[in-house]
Short mmCIF file of N, CA and C in Angstrom, two decimals:
data_model
loop_
_atom_site.label_atom_id
_atom_site.label_comp_id
_atom_site.label_asym_id
_atom_site.label_seq_id
_atom_site.Cartn_x
_atom_site.Cartn_y
_atom_site.Cartn_z
N UNK A 14 -11.99 -43.02 -87.47
CA UNK A 14 -12.18 -42.64 -88.99
C UNK A 14 -14.15 -42.70 -88.78
N UNK A 15 -14.28 -43.36 -88.05
CA UNK A 15 -16.02 -43.44 -87.64
C UNK A 15 -16.32 -41.96 -87.63
N UNK A 16 -15.97 -41.12 -86.92
CA UNK A 16 -16.24 -39.38 -86.81
C UNK A 16 -16.01 -38.85 -88.04
N UNK A 17 -15.08 -39.35 -89.15
CA UNK A 17 -15.11 -38.67 -90.32
C UNK A 17 -16.52 -39.44 -91.34
N UNK A 18 -16.17 -40.69 -91.53
CA UNK A 18 -17.57 -41.19 -92.04
C UNK A 18 -19.37 -40.72 -91.65
N UNK A 19 -19.09 -40.57 -89.98
CA UNK A 19 -20.14 -40.18 -89.98
C UNK A 19 -20.34 -38.69 -90.44
N UNK A 20 -19.44 -37.91 -90.15
CA UNK A 20 -19.45 -36.54 -90.22
C UNK A 20 -20.08 -36.11 -92.11
N UNK A 21 -19.41 -36.98 -93.17
CA UNK A 21 -19.51 -37.14 -94.78
C UNK A 21 -20.90 -37.33 -94.59
N UNK A 22 -21.53 -38.07 -93.99
CA UNK A 22 -23.09 -38.77 -94.64
C UNK A 22 -23.85 -37.99 -94.63
N UNK A 23 -24.05 -36.87 -94.27
CA UNK A 23 -25.13 -35.58 -94.40
C UNK A 23 -24.72 -35.11 -96.07
N UNK A 24 -23.28 -34.57 -96.06
CA UNK A 24 -23.19 -33.58 -96.70
C UNK A 24 -23.22 -35.07 -98.35
N UNK A 25 -22.96 -35.86 -97.81
CA UNK A 25 -22.98 -36.73 -99.43
C UNK A 25 -24.62 -36.98 -99.68
N UNK A 26 -25.43 -37.02 -98.84
CA UNK A 26 -26.86 -37.07 -98.40
C UNK A 26 -27.39 -35.91 -99.47
N UNK A 27 -27.30 -35.05 -99.40
CA UNK A 27 -27.61 -33.48 -99.88
C UNK A 27 -26.76 -33.23 -101.05
N UNK A 28 -25.76 -33.89 -101.46
CA UNK A 28 -24.85 -34.03 -102.55
C UNK A 28 -23.86 -31.90 -102.73
N UNK A 29 -23.69 -32.25 -101.23
CA UNK A 29 -23.03 -30.73 -101.44
C UNK A 29 -21.66 -30.80 -100.60
N UNK A 30 -21.08 -29.84 -99.96
CA UNK A 30 -20.03 -29.92 -99.03
C UNK A 30 -20.33 -28.74 -97.91
N UNK A 31 -21.47 -27.77 -97.81
CA UNK A 31 -21.99 -26.93 -97.75
C UNK A 31 -23.54 -27.70 -97.38
N UNK A 32 -23.94 -27.53 -95.93
CA UNK A 32 -25.20 -27.82 -95.14
C UNK A 32 -25.78 -27.13 -94.37
N UNK A 33 -27.07 -26.94 -93.90
CA UNK A 33 -27.29 -25.96 -92.34
C UNK A 33 -27.39 -26.80 -91.83
N UNK A 34 -26.42 -26.34 -90.27
CA UNK A 34 -26.62 -26.80 -89.28
C UNK A 34 -27.86 -27.88 -89.07
N UNK A 35 -28.95 -27.66 -88.78
CA UNK A 35 -30.37 -28.02 -88.79
C UNK A 35 -30.71 -29.72 -89.47
N UNK A 36 -30.19 -29.26 -91.12
CA UNK A 36 -30.32 -30.06 -92.02
C UNK A 36 -29.57 -31.45 -91.65
N UNK A 37 -27.75 -31.07 -91.11
CA UNK A 37 -26.96 -32.12 -90.54
C UNK A 37 -27.07 -33.23 -89.21
N UNK A 38 -28.34 -32.12 -88.32
CA UNK A 38 -28.89 -32.66 -87.32
C UNK A 38 -29.80 -34.12 -87.62
N UNK A 39 -30.67 -33.37 -89.14
CA UNK A 39 -31.57 -33.68 -89.32
C UNK A 39 -31.22 -35.17 -90.04
N UNK A 40 -30.06 -35.10 -91.33
CA UNK A 40 -29.51 -36.42 -91.70
C UNK A 40 -29.20 -37.82 -90.56
N UNK A 41 -28.71 -37.39 -89.75
CA UNK A 41 -27.81 -37.91 -88.79
C UNK A 41 -29.29 -38.92 -87.80
N UNK A 42 -30.32 -38.09 -87.39
CA UNK A 42 -31.09 -38.45 -86.10
C UNK A 42 -32.33 -39.33 -87.04
N UNK A 43 -32.46 -38.10 -87.89
CA UNK A 43 -34.31 -38.67 -88.47
C UNK A 43 -33.57 -39.77 -89.78
N UNK A 44 -33.15 -39.05 -90.81
CA UNK A 44 -33.24 -39.86 -91.77
C UNK A 44 -32.78 -41.27 -91.89
N UNK A 45 -31.56 -41.55 -91.03
CA UNK A 45 -30.47 -42.28 -90.96
C UNK A 45 -30.81 -43.27 -89.39
N UNK A 46 -31.43 -42.23 -88.94
CA UNK A 46 -31.51 -42.73 -87.91
C UNK A 46 -30.55 -43.73 -86.47
N UNK A 47 -29.32 -42.93 -86.70
CA UNK A 47 -28.26 -43.32 -86.02
C UNK A 47 -27.66 -43.05 -84.71
N UNK A 48 -28.45 -41.70 -84.60
CA UNK A 48 -28.71 -40.93 -83.48
C UNK A 48 -29.58 -40.66 -83.03
N UNK A 49 -29.16 -39.95 -81.66
CA UNK A 49 -30.29 -38.37 -80.82
C UNK A 49 -29.57 -37.39 -81.65
N UNK A 50 -31.54 -36.42 -81.54
CA UNK A 50 -30.34 -34.85 -82.31
C UNK A 50 -29.26 -34.51 -81.39
N UNK A 51 -29.48 -34.47 -79.92
CA UNK A 51 -28.57 -34.52 -79.59
C UNK A 51 -26.97 -34.67 -79.55
N UNK A 52 -27.00 -36.08 -79.97
CA UNK A 52 -26.34 -36.57 -79.91
C UNK A 52 -25.35 -36.35 -81.67
N UNK A 53 -26.48 -36.18 -82.56
CA UNK A 53 -25.46 -35.82 -83.43
C UNK A 53 -25.43 -34.47 -83.36
N UNK A 54 -25.77 -32.85 -82.48
CA UNK A 54 -25.17 -32.17 -82.41
C UNK A 54 -23.80 -31.79 -81.95
N UNK A 55 -23.71 -33.01 -80.73
CA UNK A 55 -21.91 -33.48 -80.24
C UNK A 55 -21.65 -34.09 -81.05
N UNK A 56 -22.16 -34.75 -81.99
CA UNK A 56 -21.14 -34.90 -83.04
C UNK A 56 -20.50 -33.74 -83.75
N UNK A 57 -21.60 -33.24 -84.55
CA UNK A 57 -20.98 -32.03 -85.01
C UNK A 57 -20.10 -31.06 -84.48
N UNK A 58 -20.00 -30.83 -83.05
CA UNK A 58 -19.21 -30.27 -82.00
C UNK A 58 -17.64 -30.66 -82.24
N UNK A 59 -18.18 -31.88 -82.28
CA UNK A 59 -16.86 -33.08 -82.06
C UNK A 59 -16.60 -33.04 -83.62
N UNK A 60 -16.92 -32.80 -84.90
CA UNK A 60 -16.13 -32.99 -86.14
C UNK A 60 -15.81 -31.43 -86.27
N UNK A 61 -16.40 -30.74 -85.67
CA UNK A 61 -16.18 -28.91 -85.35
C UNK A 61 -14.58 -28.94 -84.75
N UNK A 62 -14.00 -29.41 -83.79
CA UNK A 62 -13.23 -29.55 -82.83
C UNK A 62 -11.98 -30.25 -83.45
N UNK A 63 -12.67 -31.19 -84.28
CA UNK A 63 -11.59 -32.30 -85.20
C UNK A 63 -10.90 -31.17 -86.47
N UNK A 64 -12.08 -30.40 -86.68
CA UNK A 64 -11.82 -29.79 -87.95
C UNK A 64 -11.91 -30.17 -89.15
N UNK A 65 -12.87 -30.99 -89.13
CA UNK A 65 -13.38 -31.47 -90.39
C UNK A 65 -14.65 -31.20 -90.92
N UNK A 66 -15.22 -30.09 -90.24
CA UNK A 66 -16.14 -29.04 -90.60
C UNK A 66 -15.65 -27.77 -90.05
N UNK A 67 -16.02 -26.64 -90.82
CA UNK A 67 -16.28 -25.22 -89.94
C UNK A 67 -17.92 -25.00 -89.90
N UNK A 68 -18.30 -23.88 -89.20
CA UNK A 68 -19.14 -22.95 -89.16
C UNK A 68 -19.51 -21.94 -90.06
N UNK A 69 -19.85 -22.22 -90.71
CA UNK A 69 -19.87 -20.45 -91.86
C UNK A 69 -21.27 -19.78 -91.77
N UNK A 70 -21.54 -18.91 -92.18
CA UNK A 70 -22.72 -17.77 -92.13
C UNK A 70 -24.12 -18.44 -92.12
N UNK A 71 -24.64 -17.59 -91.40
CA UNK A 71 -26.20 -18.14 -92.09
C UNK A 71 -26.38 -19.33 -91.18
N UNK A 72 -25.73 -19.36 -89.97
CA UNK A 72 -26.37 -21.06 -89.64
C UNK A 72 -25.74 -22.54 -90.42
N UNK A 73 -24.90 -22.49 -91.64
CA UNK A 73 -24.06 -23.55 -91.89
C UNK A 73 -23.25 -23.86 -91.84
N UNK A 74 -22.51 -25.30 -91.72
CA UNK A 74 -21.48 -25.99 -91.66
C UNK A 74 -21.09 -26.11 -93.30
N UNK A 75 -19.75 -26.49 -93.07
CA UNK A 75 -19.19 -26.29 -94.53
C UNK A 75 -17.63 -28.06 -94.30
N UNK A 76 -17.63 -28.73 -95.13
CA UNK A 76 -17.27 -29.81 -94.93
C UNK A 76 -15.67 -29.90 -95.08
N UNK A 77 -14.42 -29.45 -94.48
CA UNK A 77 -13.41 -29.19 -94.55
C UNK A 77 -12.09 -30.83 -95.54
N UNK A 78 -13.00 -31.73 -96.07
CA UNK A 78 -12.28 -32.60 -96.55
C UNK A 78 -13.50 -32.67 -97.43
N UNK A 79 -12.71 -34.01 -98.18
CA UNK A 79 -13.93 -33.91 -99.30
C UNK A 79 -14.73 -35.19 -99.01
N UNK A 80 -16.27 -34.92 -98.69
CA UNK A 80 -17.16 -35.72 -98.14
C UNK A 80 -17.37 -37.00 -99.65
N UNK A 81 -17.41 -36.63 -100.55
CA UNK A 81 -17.45 -37.70 -101.74
C UNK A 81 -16.41 -38.78 -101.97
N UNK A 82 -15.65 -38.34 -101.38
CA UNK A 82 -14.22 -39.84 -101.36
C UNK A 82 -14.58 -40.47 -99.58
N UNK A 83 -15.53 -40.15 -99.25
CA UNK A 83 -15.44 -41.18 -98.07
C UNK A 83 -16.28 -42.12 -98.52
N UNK A 84 -15.86 -43.17 -98.30
CA UNK A 84 -16.82 -44.62 -98.20
C UNK A 84 -17.62 -44.64 -97.12
N UNK A 85 -18.80 -45.32 -96.96
CA UNK A 85 -20.07 -45.63 -95.91
C UNK A 85 -20.59 -46.81 -95.91
N UNK A 86 -19.87 -47.67 -95.22
CA UNK A 86 -20.05 -49.10 -95.71
C UNK A 86 -21.33 -49.23 -95.24
N UNK A 87 -22.00 -50.89 -96.19
CA UNK A 87 -22.89 -51.02 -96.22
C UNK A 87 -23.27 -51.22 -94.33
N UNK A 88 -24.59 -51.13 -93.85
CA UNK A 88 -24.55 -51.16 -92.68
C UNK A 88 -24.31 -50.64 -91.58
N UNK A 89 -23.44 -49.59 -91.71
CA UNK A 89 -22.33 -48.88 -90.91
C UNK A 89 -23.14 -48.08 -89.90
N UNK A 90 -23.25 -47.81 -88.87
CA UNK A 90 -23.56 -47.15 -87.60
C UNK A 90 -22.58 -46.11 -86.41
N UNK A 91 -22.45 -45.36 -86.49
CA UNK A 91 -21.33 -44.90 -85.93
C UNK A 91 -21.22 -45.09 -84.34
N UNK A 92 -19.87 -45.40 -83.68
CA UNK A 92 -19.97 -46.02 -82.17
C UNK A 92 -19.97 -45.05 -81.53
N UNK A 93 -19.93 -44.94 -80.45
CA UNK A 93 -20.08 -44.06 -79.48
C UNK A 93 -18.83 -43.24 -79.02
N UNK A 94 -17.70 -44.04 -79.30
CA UNK A 94 -16.96 -43.01 -79.88
C UNK A 94 -16.43 -41.68 -80.19
N UNK A 95 -17.39 -41.99 -81.20
CA UNK A 95 -17.43 -40.76 -82.23
C UNK A 95 -18.36 -39.36 -81.46
N UNK A 96 -18.99 -39.73 -79.61
CA UNK A 96 -19.24 -38.62 -79.31
C UNK A 96 -18.68 -38.29 -78.17
N UNK A 97 -17.36 -38.60 -77.78
CA UNK A 97 -16.43 -38.59 -76.55
C UNK A 97 -15.33 -37.82 -77.48
N UNK A 98 -15.21 -36.69 -76.51
CA UNK A 98 -14.01 -36.06 -76.39
C UNK A 98 -12.30 -36.90 -76.98
N UNK A 99 -11.83 -36.50 -77.22
CA UNK A 99 -10.30 -37.48 -77.93
C UNK A 99 -9.51 -35.87 -76.90
N UNK A 100 -8.14 -36.45 -76.42
CA UNK A 100 -7.14 -36.20 -75.72
C UNK A 100 -6.24 -35.33 -76.92
N UNK A 101 -5.58 -34.58 -76.09
CA UNK A 101 -4.02 -34.01 -76.89
C UNK A 101 -3.55 -35.16 -77.75
N UNK A 102 -3.15 -36.04 -76.85
CA UNK A 102 -2.50 -37.29 -77.35
C UNK A 102 -3.03 -38.35 -78.63
N UNK A 103 -3.95 -38.58 -78.25
CA UNK A 103 -5.28 -38.99 -79.36
C UNK A 103 -5.35 -38.13 -80.56
N UNK A 104 -5.74 -37.06 -80.23
CA UNK A 104 -5.59 -36.08 -81.78
C UNK A 104 -4.32 -35.99 -82.10
N UNK A 105 -2.86 -35.83 -81.61
CA UNK A 105 -1.91 -35.99 -82.55
C UNK A 105 -0.91 -37.26 -82.83
N UNK A 106 -1.66 -38.13 -82.01
CA UNK A 106 -0.95 -39.58 -82.85
C UNK A 106 -2.04 -40.12 -83.81
N UNK A 107 -3.56 -40.23 -84.22
CA UNK A 107 -3.88 -39.97 -84.94
C UNK A 107 -3.45 -39.09 -86.43
N UNK A 108 -2.61 -38.13 -86.06
CA UNK A 108 -2.60 -37.15 -87.33
C UNK A 108 -1.58 -37.42 -87.28
N UNK A 109 0.14 -38.32 -87.30
CA UNK A 109 0.76 -39.18 -87.06
C UNK A 109 0.76 -40.05 -88.13
N UNK A 110 -0.02 -41.04 -87.12
CA UNK A 110 -0.46 -41.83 -87.61
C UNK A 110 -1.04 -41.94 -89.42
N UNK A 111 -1.69 -40.81 -89.42
CA UNK A 111 -2.53 -40.61 -90.67
C UNK A 111 -1.35 -39.97 -91.66
N UNK A 112 -0.52 -39.37 -91.09
CA UNK A 112 1.40 -39.07 -92.11
C UNK A 112 1.72 -40.29 -92.25
N UNK A 113 1.60 -41.57 -91.70
CA UNK A 113 2.26 -42.57 -91.96
C UNK A 113 3.53 -42.65 -91.21
N UNK A 114 3.47 -42.36 -89.82
CA UNK A 114 4.00 -43.14 -88.97
C UNK A 114 3.64 -43.96 -88.54
N UNK A 115 4.47 -45.29 -88.09
CA UNK A 115 3.92 -46.30 -87.32
C UNK A 115 3.60 -45.80 -86.16
N UNK A 116 2.58 -46.32 -85.81
CA UNK A 116 1.31 -46.80 -84.12
C UNK A 116 2.52 -46.48 -82.93
N UNK A 117 3.15 -47.53 -83.19
CA UNK A 117 3.52 -48.25 -82.00
C UNK A 117 5.29 -48.04 -82.10
N UNK A 118 6.44 -46.96 -82.62
CA UNK A 118 7.02 -46.91 -82.67
C UNK A 118 6.63 -45.07 -82.40
N UNK A 119 5.47 -44.73 -83.00
CA UNK A 119 5.37 -43.40 -82.11
C UNK A 119 4.87 -42.82 -80.69
N UNK A 120 4.88 -43.65 -80.62
CA UNK A 120 3.55 -43.76 -79.33
C UNK A 120 5.27 -44.16 -77.94
N UNK A 121 6.17 -44.99 -78.85
CA UNK A 121 7.80 -45.03 -77.76
C UNK A 121 8.50 -43.73 -77.63
N UNK A 122 8.02 -42.63 -79.33
CA UNK A 122 8.56 -41.33 -79.32
C UNK A 122 8.31 -40.84 -78.22
N UNK A 123 7.10 -40.39 -78.13
CA UNK A 123 6.31 -39.43 -77.52
C UNK A 123 6.90 -39.65 -76.10
N UNK A 124 6.35 -41.24 -75.75
CA UNK A 124 6.79 -41.31 -73.95
C UNK A 124 7.99 -40.86 -73.73
N UNK A 125 9.38 -41.65 -74.86
CA UNK A 125 10.12 -40.71 -74.22
C UNK A 125 10.62 -39.36 -74.32
N UNK A 126 10.07 -38.96 -74.89
CA UNK A 126 9.98 -37.26 -74.86
C UNK A 126 9.33 -36.78 -73.74
N UNK A 127 7.99 -37.84 -72.68
CA UNK A 127 7.62 -37.40 -71.67
C UNK A 127 8.63 -37.61 -70.77
N UNK A 128 8.96 -38.16 -71.09
CA UNK A 128 9.92 -39.25 -69.79
C UNK A 128 10.73 -37.48 -69.51
N UNK A 129 11.72 -37.74 -70.74
CA UNK A 129 12.83 -36.86 -70.77
C UNK A 129 12.17 -35.42 -70.60
N UNK A 130 11.71 -34.89 -70.72
CA UNK A 130 10.79 -33.74 -70.39
C UNK A 130 10.24 -32.96 -69.22
N UNK A 131 9.44 -34.23 -68.78
CA UNK A 131 8.44 -34.24 -67.43
C UNK A 131 7.45 -33.23 -67.95
N UNK A 132 6.64 -33.60 -68.76
CA UNK A 132 5.32 -33.23 -69.64
C UNK A 132 4.38 -33.89 -69.55
N UNK A 133 3.19 -33.35 -69.64
CA UNK A 133 2.06 -34.14 -69.82
C UNK A 133 2.22 -35.79 -71.23
N UNK A 134 1.50 -36.27 -71.34
CA UNK A 134 1.50 -37.23 -72.45
C UNK A 134 1.20 -36.72 -73.26
N UNK A 135 0.23 -35.53 -73.40
CA UNK A 135 -0.81 -34.85 -73.75
C UNK A 135 0.15 -33.55 -74.92
N UNK A 136 0.40 -33.02 -73.63
CA UNK A 136 2.03 -31.96 -74.51
C UNK A 136 3.23 -32.87 -74.86
N UNK A 137 3.52 -33.35 -74.68
CA UNK A 137 4.55 -34.30 -75.16
C UNK A 137 3.98 -35.20 -76.80
N UNK A 138 3.11 -35.56 -76.92
CA UNK A 138 2.62 -35.96 -78.06
C UNK A 138 2.27 -34.37 -79.40
N UNK A 139 1.83 -33.43 -78.91
CA UNK A 139 1.95 -32.47 -79.61
C UNK A 139 3.30 -31.97 -80.06
N UNK A 140 4.14 -31.66 -79.06
CA UNK A 140 5.41 -31.62 -78.96
C UNK A 140 6.27 -32.56 -80.49
N UNK A 141 6.56 -33.17 -79.51
CA UNK A 141 6.20 -34.79 -81.24
C UNK A 141 5.92 -34.55 -82.18
N UNK A 142 4.43 -34.19 -82.93
CA UNK A 142 4.02 -33.99 -83.52
C UNK A 142 4.49 -32.70 -84.58
N UNK A 143 4.84 -31.78 -84.08
CA UNK A 143 5.05 -30.85 -84.33
C UNK A 143 6.67 -30.74 -84.92
N UNK A 144 7.68 -31.62 -83.99
CA UNK A 144 9.19 -32.09 -84.29
C UNK A 144 9.34 -32.60 -86.01
N UNK A 145 8.39 -33.23 -86.24
CA UNK A 145 8.28 -34.37 -87.55
C UNK A 145 6.95 -33.33 -88.44
N UNK A 146 6.46 -32.07 -88.30
CA UNK A 146 6.01 -31.41 -89.25
C UNK A 146 4.66 -32.25 -89.41
N UNK A 147 3.93 -32.45 -88.09
CA UNK A 147 2.76 -32.67 -88.61
C UNK A 147 1.61 -31.53 -87.70
N UNK A 148 1.15 -31.45 -88.73
CA UNK A 148 -0.27 -30.91 -88.15
C UNK A 148 -1.20 -31.11 -87.67
N UNK A 149 -1.78 -31.38 -86.17
CA UNK A 149 -2.46 -32.01 -84.99
C UNK A 149 -3.50 -31.36 -84.88
N UNK A 150 -4.38 -31.48 -85.81
CA UNK A 150 -5.74 -30.01 -85.75
C UNK A 150 -6.50 -30.49 -83.99
N UNK A 151 -6.37 -29.29 -83.16
CA UNK A 151 -7.18 -29.25 -82.14
C UNK A 151 -6.29 -29.52 -80.68
N UNK A 152 -4.99 -30.50 -81.01
CA UNK A 152 -4.23 -31.41 -80.56
C UNK A 152 -3.63 -30.38 -79.67
N UNK A 153 -2.75 -29.45 -79.93
CA UNK A 153 -2.89 -28.24 -78.35
C UNK A 153 -3.69 -27.73 -77.39
N UNK A 154 -4.99 -27.68 -78.58
CA UNK A 154 -5.65 -26.86 -77.53
C UNK A 154 -6.42 -27.98 -76.25
N UNK A 155 -6.24 -29.19 -76.97
CA UNK A 155 -7.01 -30.12 -75.82
C UNK A 155 -6.34 -30.37 -75.18
N UNK A 156 -4.84 -30.02 -75.09
CA UNK A 156 -3.51 -30.60 -74.08
C UNK A 156 -3.60 -29.46 -73.22
N UNK A 157 -3.52 -28.26 -73.68
CA UNK A 157 -3.58 -27.29 -72.96
C UNK A 157 -4.66 -27.13 -71.92
N UNK A 158 -6.72 -27.44 -72.13
CA UNK A 158 -7.40 -27.81 -71.51
C UNK A 158 -6.73 -28.82 -70.82
N UNK A 159 -6.59 -30.09 -71.26
CA UNK A 159 -6.16 -30.95 -70.03
C UNK A 159 -5.28 -30.86 -68.70
N UNK A 160 -4.13 -29.74 -69.18
CA UNK A 160 -3.18 -29.12 -67.93
C UNK A 160 -3.85 -27.99 -67.76
N UNK A 161 -5.21 -27.53 -67.51
CA UNK A 161 -5.74 -26.50 -66.97
C UNK A 161 -6.92 -26.77 -65.89
N UNK A 162 -6.80 -28.44 -66.70
CA UNK A 162 -8.36 -29.12 -65.92
C UNK A 162 -8.10 -30.00 -64.98
N UNK A 163 -6.05 -30.42 -64.94
CA UNK A 163 -5.79 -31.21 -64.06
C UNK A 163 -6.20 -32.31 -64.64
N UNK A 164 -5.63 -32.36 -65.20
CA UNK A 164 -5.65 -34.12 -66.41
C UNK A 164 -4.35 -34.51 -66.16
#
């Protein structure tokens, strides 16, 4: 959730759903003083990988969600997890939970599938999400990278 809130902030600040990439970085690093410019660029890359933004023409980024509907709590500061890449398992699990599936039951089902099929947890989570009709943005790609990297 921290990633979505931090991603929404520059759009809310500008009152638009599309901003220049540089304006996005400045809003997080200089205006709000939440992070360094390098961290803000990393956060933008993460938001892009998670499907929260898309890069469009002329160096702009566009929100793929309604930033106006995101509440930024008083005193909010993004935590370090906002800058860490999430595994395919984490992405698929978050998508399933967001779609209304129980977290514990989902983890158990993914573990059962992993055991039955003999694949990684990332791959099992992606397959399970697809079986349930849930799109897990970036999860399959992250799972594939994990297999190729030997994780």
